PDB file of C-alpha atoms in Angstrom:
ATOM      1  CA  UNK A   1      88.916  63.496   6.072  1.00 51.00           C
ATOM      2  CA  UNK A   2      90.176  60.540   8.131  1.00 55.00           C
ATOM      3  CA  UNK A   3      93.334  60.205   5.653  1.00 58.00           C
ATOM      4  CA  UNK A   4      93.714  64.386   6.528  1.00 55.00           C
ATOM      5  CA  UNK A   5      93.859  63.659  10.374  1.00 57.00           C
ATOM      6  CA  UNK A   6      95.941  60.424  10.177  1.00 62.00           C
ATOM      7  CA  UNK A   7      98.864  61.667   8.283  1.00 69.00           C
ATOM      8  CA  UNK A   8      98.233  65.370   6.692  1.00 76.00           C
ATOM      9  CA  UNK A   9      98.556  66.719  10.193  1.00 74.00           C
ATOM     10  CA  UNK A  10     101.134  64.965  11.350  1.00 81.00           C
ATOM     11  CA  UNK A  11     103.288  65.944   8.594  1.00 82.00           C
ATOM     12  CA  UNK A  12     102.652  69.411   8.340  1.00 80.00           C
ATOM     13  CA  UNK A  13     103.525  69.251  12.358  1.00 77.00           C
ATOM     14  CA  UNK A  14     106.665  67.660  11.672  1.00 82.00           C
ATOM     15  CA  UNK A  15     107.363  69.711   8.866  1.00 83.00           C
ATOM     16  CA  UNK A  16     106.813  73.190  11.221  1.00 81.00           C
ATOM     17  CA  UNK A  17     108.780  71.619  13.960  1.00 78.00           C
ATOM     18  CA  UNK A  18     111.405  71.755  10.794  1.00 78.00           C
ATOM     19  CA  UNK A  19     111.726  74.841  10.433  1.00 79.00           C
ATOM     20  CA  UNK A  20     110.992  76.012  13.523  1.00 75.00           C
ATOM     21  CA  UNK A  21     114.764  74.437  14.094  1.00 74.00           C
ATOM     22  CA  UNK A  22     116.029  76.013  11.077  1.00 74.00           C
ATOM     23  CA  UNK A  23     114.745  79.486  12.720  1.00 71.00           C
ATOM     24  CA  UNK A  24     117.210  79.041  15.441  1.00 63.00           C
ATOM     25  CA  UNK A  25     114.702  77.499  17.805  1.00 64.00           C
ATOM     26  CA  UNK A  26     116.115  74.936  20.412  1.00 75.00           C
ATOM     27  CA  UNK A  27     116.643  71.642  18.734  1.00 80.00           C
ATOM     28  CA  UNK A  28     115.617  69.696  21.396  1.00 77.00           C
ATOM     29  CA  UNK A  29     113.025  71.946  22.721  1.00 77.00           C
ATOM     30  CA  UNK A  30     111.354  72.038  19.640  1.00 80.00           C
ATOM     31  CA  UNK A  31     111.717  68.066  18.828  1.00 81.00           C
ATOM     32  CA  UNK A  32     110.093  67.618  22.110  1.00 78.00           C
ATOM     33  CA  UNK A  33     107.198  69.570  21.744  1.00 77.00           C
ATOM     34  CA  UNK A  34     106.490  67.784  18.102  1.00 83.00           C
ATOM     35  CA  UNK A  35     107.015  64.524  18.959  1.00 83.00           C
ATOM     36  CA  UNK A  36     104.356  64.800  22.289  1.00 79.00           C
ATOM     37  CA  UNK A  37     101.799  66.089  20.242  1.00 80.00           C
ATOM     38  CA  UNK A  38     102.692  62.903  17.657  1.00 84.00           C
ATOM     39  CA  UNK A  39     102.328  60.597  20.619  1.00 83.00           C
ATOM     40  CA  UNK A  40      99.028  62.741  21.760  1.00 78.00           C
ATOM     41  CA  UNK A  41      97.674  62.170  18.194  1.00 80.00           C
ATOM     42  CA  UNK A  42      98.435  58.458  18.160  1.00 83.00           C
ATOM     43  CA  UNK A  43      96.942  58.052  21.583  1.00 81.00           C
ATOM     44  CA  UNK A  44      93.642  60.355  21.820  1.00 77.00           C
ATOM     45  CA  UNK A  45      91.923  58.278  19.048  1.00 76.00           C
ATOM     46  CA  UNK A  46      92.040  55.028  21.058  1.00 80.00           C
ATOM     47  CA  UNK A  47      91.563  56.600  23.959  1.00 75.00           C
ATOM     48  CA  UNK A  48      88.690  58.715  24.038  1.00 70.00           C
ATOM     49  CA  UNK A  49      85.499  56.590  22.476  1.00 68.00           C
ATOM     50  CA  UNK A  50      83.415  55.153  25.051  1.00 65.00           C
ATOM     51  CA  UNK A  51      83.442  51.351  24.751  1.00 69.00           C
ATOM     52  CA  UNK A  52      80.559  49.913  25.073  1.00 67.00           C
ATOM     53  CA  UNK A  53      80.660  46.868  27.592  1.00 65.00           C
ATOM     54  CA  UNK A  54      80.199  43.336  25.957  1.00 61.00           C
ATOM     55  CA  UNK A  55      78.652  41.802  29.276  1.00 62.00           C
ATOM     56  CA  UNK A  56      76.835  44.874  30.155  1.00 56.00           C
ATOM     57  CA  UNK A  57      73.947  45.326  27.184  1.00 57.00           C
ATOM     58  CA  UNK A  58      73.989  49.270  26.115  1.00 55.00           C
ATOM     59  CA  UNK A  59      76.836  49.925  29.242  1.00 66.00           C
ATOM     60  CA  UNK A  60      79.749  51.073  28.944  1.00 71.00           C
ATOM     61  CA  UNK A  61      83.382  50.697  29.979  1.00 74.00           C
ATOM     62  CA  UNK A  62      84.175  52.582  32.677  1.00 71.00           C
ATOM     63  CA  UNK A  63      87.348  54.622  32.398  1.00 68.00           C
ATOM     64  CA  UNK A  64      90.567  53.492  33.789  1.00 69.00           C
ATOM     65  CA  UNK A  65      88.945  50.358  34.289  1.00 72.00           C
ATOM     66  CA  UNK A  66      90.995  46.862  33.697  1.00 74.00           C
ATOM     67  CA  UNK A  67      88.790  45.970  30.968  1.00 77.00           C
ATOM     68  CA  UNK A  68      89.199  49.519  29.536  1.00 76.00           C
ATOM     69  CA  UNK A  69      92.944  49.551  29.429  1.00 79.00           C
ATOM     70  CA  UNK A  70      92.784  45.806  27.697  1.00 82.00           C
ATOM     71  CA  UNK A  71      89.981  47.809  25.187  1.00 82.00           C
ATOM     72  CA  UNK A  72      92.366  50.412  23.956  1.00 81.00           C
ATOM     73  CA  UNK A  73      95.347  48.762  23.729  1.00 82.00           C
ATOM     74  CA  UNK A  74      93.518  46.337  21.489  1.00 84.00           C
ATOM     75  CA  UNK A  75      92.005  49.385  19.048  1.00 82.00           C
ATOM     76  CA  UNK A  76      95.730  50.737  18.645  1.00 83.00           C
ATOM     77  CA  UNK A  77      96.521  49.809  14.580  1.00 83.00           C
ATOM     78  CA  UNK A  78      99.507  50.474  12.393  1.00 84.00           C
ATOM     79  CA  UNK A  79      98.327  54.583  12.486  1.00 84.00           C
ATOM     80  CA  UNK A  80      99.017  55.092  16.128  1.00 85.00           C
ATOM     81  CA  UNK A  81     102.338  52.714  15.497  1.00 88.00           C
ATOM     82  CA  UNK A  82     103.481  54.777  12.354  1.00 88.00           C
ATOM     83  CA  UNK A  83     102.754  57.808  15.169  1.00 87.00           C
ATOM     84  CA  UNK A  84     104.744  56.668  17.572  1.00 87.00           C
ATOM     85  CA  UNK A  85     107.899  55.753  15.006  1.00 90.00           C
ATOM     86  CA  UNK A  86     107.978  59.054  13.995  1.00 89.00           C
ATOM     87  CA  UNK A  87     108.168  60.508  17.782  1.00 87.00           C
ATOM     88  CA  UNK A  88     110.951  58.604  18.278  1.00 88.00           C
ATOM     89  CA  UNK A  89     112.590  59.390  15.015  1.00 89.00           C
ATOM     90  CA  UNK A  90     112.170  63.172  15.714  1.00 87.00           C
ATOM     91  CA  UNK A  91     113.477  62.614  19.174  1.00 83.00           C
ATOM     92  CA  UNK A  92     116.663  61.528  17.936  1.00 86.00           C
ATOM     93  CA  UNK A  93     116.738  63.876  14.581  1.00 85.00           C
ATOM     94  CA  UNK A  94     116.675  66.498  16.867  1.00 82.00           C
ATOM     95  CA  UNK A  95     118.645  65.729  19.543  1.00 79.00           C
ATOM     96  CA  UNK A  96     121.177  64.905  16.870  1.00 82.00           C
ATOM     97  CA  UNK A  97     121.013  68.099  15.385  1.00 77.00           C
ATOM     98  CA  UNK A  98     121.039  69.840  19.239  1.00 70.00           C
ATOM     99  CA  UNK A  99     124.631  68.390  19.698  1.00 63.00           C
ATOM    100  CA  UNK A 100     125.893  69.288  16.230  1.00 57.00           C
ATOM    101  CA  UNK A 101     124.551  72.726  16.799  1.00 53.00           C
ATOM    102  CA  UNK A 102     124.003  74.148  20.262  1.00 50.00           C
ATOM    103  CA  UNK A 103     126.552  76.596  21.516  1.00 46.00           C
ATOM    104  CA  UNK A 104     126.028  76.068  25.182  1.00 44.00           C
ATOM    105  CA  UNK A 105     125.033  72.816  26.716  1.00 44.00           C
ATOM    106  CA  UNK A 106     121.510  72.265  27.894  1.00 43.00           C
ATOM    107  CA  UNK A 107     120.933  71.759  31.452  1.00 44.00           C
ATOM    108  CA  UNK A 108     120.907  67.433  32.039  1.00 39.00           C
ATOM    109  CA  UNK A 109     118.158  67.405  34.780  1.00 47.00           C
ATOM    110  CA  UNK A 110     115.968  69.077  32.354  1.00 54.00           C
ATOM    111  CA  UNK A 111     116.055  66.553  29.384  1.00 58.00           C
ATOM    112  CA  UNK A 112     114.232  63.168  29.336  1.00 66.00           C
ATOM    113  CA  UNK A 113     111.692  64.171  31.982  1.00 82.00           C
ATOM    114  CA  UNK A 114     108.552  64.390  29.036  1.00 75.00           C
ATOM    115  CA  UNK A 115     107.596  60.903  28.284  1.00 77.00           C
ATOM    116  CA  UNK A 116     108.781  59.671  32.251  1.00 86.00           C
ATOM    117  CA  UNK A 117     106.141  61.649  33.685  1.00 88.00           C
ATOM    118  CA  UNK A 118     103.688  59.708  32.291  1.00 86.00           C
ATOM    119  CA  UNK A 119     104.912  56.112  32.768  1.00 87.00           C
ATOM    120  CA  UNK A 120     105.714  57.411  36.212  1.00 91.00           C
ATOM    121  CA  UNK A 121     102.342  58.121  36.613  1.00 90.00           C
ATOM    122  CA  UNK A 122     101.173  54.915  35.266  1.00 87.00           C
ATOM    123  CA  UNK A 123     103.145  52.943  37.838  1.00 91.00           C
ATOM    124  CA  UNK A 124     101.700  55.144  40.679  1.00 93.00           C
ATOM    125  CA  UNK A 125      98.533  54.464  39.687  1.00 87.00           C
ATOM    126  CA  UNK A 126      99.010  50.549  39.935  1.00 86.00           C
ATOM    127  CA  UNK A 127     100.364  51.126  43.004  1.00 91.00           C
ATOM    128  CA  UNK A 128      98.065  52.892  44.404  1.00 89.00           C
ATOM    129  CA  UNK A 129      95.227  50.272  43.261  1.00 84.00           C
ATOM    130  CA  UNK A 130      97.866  47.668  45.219  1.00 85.00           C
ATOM    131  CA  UNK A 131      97.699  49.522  48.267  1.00 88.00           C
ATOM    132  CA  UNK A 132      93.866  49.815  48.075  1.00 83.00           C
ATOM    133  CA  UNK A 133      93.176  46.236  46.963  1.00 81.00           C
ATOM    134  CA  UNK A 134      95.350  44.621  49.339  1.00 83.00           C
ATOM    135  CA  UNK A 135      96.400  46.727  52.272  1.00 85.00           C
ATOM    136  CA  UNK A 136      93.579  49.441  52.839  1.00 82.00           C
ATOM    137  CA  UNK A 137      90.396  46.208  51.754  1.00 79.00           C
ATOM    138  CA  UNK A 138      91.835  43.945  54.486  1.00 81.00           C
ATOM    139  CA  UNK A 139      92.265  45.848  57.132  1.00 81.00           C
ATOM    140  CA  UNK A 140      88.835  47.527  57.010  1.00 76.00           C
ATOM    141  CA  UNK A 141      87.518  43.735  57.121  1.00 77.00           C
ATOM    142  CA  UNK A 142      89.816  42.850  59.899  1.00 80.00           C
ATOM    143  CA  UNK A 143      88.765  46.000  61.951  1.00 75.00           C
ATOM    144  CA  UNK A 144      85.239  45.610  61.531  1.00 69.00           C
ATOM    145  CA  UNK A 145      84.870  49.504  59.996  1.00 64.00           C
ATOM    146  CA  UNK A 146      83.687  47.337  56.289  1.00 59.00           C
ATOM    147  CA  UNK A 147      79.778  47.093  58.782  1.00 56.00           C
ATOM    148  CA  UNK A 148      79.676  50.659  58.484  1.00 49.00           C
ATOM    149  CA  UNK A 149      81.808  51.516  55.532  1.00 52.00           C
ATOM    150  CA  UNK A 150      81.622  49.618  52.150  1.00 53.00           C
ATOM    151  CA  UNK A 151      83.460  47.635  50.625  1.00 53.00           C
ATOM    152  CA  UNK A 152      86.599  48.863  47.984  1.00 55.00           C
ATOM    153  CA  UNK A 153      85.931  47.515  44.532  1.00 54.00           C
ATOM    154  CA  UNK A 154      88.208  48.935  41.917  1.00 52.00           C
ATOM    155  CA  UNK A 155      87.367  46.822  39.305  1.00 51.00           C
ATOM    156  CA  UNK A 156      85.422  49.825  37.648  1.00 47.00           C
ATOM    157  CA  UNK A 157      88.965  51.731  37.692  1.00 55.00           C
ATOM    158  CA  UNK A 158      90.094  54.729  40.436  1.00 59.00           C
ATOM    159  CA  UNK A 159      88.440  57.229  38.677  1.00 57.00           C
ATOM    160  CA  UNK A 160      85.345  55.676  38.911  1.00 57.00           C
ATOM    161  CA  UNK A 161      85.627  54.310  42.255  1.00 56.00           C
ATOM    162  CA  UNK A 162      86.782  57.998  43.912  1.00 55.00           C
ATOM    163  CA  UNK A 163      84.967  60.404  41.645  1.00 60.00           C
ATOM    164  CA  UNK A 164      83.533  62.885  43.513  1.00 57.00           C
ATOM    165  CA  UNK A 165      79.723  63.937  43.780  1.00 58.00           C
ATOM    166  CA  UNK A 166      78.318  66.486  45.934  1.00 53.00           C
ATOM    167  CA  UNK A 167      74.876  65.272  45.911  1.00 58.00           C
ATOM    168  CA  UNK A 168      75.956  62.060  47.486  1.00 58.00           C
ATOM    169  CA  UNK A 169      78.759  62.011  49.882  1.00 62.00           C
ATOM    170  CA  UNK A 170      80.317  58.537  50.175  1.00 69.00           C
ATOM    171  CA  UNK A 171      82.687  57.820  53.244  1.00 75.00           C
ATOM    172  CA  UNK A 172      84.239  55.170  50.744  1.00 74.00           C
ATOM    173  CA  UNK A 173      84.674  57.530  48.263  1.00 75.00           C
ATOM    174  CA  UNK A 174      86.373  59.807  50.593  1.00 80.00           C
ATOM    175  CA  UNK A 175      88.295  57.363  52.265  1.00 83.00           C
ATOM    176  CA  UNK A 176      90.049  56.525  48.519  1.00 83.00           C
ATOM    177  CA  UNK A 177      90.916  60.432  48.084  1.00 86.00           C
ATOM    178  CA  UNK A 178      92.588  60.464  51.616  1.00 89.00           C
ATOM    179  CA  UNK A 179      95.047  57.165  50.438  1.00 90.00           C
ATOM    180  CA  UNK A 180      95.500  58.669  47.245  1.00 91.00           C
ATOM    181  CA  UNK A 181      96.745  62.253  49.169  1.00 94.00           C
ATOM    182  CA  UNK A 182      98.502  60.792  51.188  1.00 95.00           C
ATOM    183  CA  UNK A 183     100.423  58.424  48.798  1.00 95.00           C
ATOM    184  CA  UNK A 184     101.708  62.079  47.086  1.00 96.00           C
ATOM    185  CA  UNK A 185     102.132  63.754  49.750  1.00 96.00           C
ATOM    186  CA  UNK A 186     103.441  62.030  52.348  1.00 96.00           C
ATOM    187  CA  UNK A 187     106.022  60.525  49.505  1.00 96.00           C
ATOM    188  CA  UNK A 188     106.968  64.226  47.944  1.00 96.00           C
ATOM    189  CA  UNK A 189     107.449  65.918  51.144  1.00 95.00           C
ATOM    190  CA  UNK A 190     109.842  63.309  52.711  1.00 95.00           C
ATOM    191  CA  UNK A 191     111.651  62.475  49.800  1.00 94.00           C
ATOM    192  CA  UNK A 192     110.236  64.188  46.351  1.00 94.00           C
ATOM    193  CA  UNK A 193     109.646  60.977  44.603  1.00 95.00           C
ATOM    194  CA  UNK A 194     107.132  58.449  44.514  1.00 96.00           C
ATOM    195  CA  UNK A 195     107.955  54.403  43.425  1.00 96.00           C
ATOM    196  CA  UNK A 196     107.258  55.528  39.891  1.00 94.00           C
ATOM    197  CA  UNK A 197     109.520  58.567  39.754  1.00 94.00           C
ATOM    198  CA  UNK A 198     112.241  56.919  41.531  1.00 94.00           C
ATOM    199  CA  UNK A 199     112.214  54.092  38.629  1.00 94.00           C
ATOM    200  CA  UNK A 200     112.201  56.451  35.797  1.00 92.00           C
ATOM    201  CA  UNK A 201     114.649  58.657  37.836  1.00 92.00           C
ATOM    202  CA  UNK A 202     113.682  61.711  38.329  1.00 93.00           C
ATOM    203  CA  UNK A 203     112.525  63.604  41.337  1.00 94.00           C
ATOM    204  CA  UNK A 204     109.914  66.931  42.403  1.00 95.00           C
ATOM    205  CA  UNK A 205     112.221  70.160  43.375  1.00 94.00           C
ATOM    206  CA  UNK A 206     110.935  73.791  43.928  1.00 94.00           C
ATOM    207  CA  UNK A 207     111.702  76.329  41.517  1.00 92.00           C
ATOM    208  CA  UNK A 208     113.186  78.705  44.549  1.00 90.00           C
ATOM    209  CA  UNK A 209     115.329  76.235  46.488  1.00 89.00           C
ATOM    210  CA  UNK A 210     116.287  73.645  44.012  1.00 88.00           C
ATOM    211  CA  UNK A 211     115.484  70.754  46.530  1.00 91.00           C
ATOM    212  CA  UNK A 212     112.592  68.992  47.523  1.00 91.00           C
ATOM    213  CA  UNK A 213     108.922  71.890  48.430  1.00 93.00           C
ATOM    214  CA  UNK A 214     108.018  71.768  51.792  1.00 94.00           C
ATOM    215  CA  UNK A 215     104.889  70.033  53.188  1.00 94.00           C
ATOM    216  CA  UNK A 216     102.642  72.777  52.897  1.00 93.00           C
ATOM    217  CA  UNK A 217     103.886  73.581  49.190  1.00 93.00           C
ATOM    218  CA  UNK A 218     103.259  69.816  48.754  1.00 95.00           C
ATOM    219  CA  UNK A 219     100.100  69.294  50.126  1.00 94.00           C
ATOM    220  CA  UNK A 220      98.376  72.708  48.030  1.00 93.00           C
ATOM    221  CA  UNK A 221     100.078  70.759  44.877  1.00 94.00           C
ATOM    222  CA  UNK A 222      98.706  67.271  45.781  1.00 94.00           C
ATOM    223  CA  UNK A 223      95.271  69.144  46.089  1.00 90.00           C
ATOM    224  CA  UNK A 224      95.287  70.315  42.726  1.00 89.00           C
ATOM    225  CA  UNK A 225      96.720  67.374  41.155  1.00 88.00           C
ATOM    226  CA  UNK A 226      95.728  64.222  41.385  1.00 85.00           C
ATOM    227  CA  UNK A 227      92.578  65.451  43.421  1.00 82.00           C
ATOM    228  CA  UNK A 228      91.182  67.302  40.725  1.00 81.00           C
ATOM    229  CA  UNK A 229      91.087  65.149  38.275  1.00 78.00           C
ATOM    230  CA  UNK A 230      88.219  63.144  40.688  1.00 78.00           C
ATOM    231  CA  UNK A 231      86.329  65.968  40.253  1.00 78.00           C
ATOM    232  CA  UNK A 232      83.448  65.028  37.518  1.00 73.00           C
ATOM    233  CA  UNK A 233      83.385  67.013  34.036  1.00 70.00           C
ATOM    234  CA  UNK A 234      86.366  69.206  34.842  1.00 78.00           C
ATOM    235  CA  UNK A 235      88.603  66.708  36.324  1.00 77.00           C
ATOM    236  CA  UNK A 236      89.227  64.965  33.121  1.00 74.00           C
ATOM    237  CA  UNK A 237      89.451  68.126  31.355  1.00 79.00           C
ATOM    238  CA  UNK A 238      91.980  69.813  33.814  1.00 84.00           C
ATOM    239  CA  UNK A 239      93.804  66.702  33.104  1.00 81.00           C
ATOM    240  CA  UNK A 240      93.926  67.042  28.924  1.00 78.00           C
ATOM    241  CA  UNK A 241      94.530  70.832  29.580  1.00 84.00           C
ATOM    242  CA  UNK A 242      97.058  70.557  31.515  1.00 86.00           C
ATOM    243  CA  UNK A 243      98.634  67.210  29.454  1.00 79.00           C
ATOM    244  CA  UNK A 244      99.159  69.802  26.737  1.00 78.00           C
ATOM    245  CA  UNK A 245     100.269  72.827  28.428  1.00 82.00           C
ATOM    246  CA  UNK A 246     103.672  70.815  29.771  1.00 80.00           C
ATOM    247  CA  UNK A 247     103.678  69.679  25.690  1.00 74.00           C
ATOM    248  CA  UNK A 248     103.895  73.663  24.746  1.00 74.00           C
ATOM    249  CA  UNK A 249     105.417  75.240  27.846  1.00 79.00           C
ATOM    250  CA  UNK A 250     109.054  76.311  27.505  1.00 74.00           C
ATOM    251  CA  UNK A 251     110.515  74.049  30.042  1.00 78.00           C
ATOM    252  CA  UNK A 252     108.025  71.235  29.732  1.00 78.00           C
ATOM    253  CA  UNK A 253     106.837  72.552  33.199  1.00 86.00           C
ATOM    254  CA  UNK A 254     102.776  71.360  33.589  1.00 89.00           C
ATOM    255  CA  UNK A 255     100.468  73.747  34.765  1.00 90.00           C
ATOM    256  CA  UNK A 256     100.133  72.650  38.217  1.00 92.00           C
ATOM    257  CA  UNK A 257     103.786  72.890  38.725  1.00 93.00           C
ATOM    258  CA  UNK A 258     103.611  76.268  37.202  1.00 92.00           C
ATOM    259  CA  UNK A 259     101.000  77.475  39.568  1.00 91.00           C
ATOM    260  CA  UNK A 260     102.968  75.166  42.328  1.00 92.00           C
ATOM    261  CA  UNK A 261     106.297  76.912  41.547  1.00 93.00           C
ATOM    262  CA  UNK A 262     107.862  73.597  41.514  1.00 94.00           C
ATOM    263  CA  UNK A 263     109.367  71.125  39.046  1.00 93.00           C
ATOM    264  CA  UNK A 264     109.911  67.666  38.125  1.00 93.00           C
ATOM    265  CA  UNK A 265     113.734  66.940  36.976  1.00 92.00           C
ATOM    266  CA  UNK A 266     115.750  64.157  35.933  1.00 86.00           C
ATOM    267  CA  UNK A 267     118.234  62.169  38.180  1.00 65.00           C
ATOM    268  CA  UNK A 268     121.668  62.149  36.759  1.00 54.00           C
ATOM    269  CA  UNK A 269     124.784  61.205  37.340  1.00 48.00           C
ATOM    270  CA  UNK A 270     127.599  63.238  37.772  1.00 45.00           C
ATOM    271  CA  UNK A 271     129.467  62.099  35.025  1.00 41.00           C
ATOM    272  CA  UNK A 272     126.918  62.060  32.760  1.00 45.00           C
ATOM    273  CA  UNK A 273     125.962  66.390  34.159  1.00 44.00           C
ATOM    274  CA  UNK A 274     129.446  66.887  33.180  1.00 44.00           C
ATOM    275  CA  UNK A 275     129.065  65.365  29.869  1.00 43.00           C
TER     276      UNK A 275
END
């Protein structure tokens, strides 16, 4: 059964994504769809065990946690490499065969923006645990407000740290929601990126103007995503769901940015738009 889920399914995906191309499907469409759910297969195995904690007897790892992240990238083995290969190979199969055969060239904002959502997000995150750990900690101390408030430790990972619970309200958990809206939103509405999607290079547009949403467009967004996800149970789930929706939705689009009407595009040139 293992052997089955390693490799069977993965090559009957690759194999549909095949002739899903030979049907007249969009090359590139198509190779982008099969090579995220490669990278989703390589990735979910590692990811979603819960480690138990060598220091901690019968604990475990929290999620998002430093010594989680070091976990998982440790379990990865030549499988999720071999996955990961063959992603990239039927990236550039496929976007290959879109340039021998497409009629009409493909919009350029709209390609490349799959796997830099992601590592955009990545960076944000690190950022964010930057601006917590040595901005927002120090000036609570220097202030006073850490008597009455406690202390930010994010050694346990964000998630942790802000996870919401409505039987106990914590100021300090709210206080880490509030940095982490603002971060978006403040960043989106002024100028639709945030340090992560300005190094990947690509930007947040609404579907009706083509430019940036405006700040109340921005903030409803922000609510949904990232807040959600710090809700417990169905925060992590809204965030698989909606991981795989942008992997099967026409235009890559995720599901908040459906319901958002807005977008996130890639920053090109214009030589390389009119290429």
């Amino acid at each position: 059964m293992q052997n089955v889920e390693a490799w069977a399914i993965p090559a009957l995906l690759v194999l549909g994504g095949f002739l899903a191309c030979l049907g007249h499907g969009n090359p590139r469409s198509v190779g982008r769809r099969t090579a995220g759910v490669l990278v989703l297969i390589a990735v979910i195995k590692p990811a979603t065990p819960l480690y138990a904690s060598v220091e901690e007897c019968g604990g475990t790892i929290p999620i998002l946690s430093t010594e989680w992240f070091a976990t998982v990238m440790s379990s990865w083995g030549s499988t999720q490499l071999c996955l990961l290969v063959a992603a990239a190979l039927v990236l550039l199969v496929t976007r290959m065969m879109s340039g021998a055969t497409s009629s009409r060239p493909e919009v350029a904002s709209s390609t490349g923006v799959t796997w830099r959502r992601p590592v955009a997000l990545l960076i944000d995150y690190a950022v964010v645990i930057v601006v917590l750990t040595f901005f927002v900690s120090p000036i609570l101390r220097l202030t006073g407000v850490d008597e009455f408030l406690p202390s930010i430790h994010l050694g346990f990972g964000l998630l942790n740290e802000a996870t919401l619970s409505l039987d106990n309200v914590d100021p300090k958990r709210l206080l880490v929601l509030f940095v982490v809206f603002l971060y978006f939103w403040v960043q989106h509405s002024l100028w639709g990126r945030t340090p992560g999607k300005r190094l990947l290079r690509i930007h947040l547009i609404s579907t009706r103007t083509t430019v940036r949403p405006t700040v109340g467009r921005t903030a409803l967004r922000t609510m949904v995503f990232p807040l959600l996800v710090f809700v417990p149970v169905a925060g992590p789930i809204f965030l698989i769901v909606d991981g795989v929706w942008a992997l099967l939705d026409p235009e890559g689009r995720t599901l908040h940015d459906r319901w958002a009407n807005t977008d996130v595009t890639r920053k090109v040139s214009h030589v390389q738009a009119q290429t």
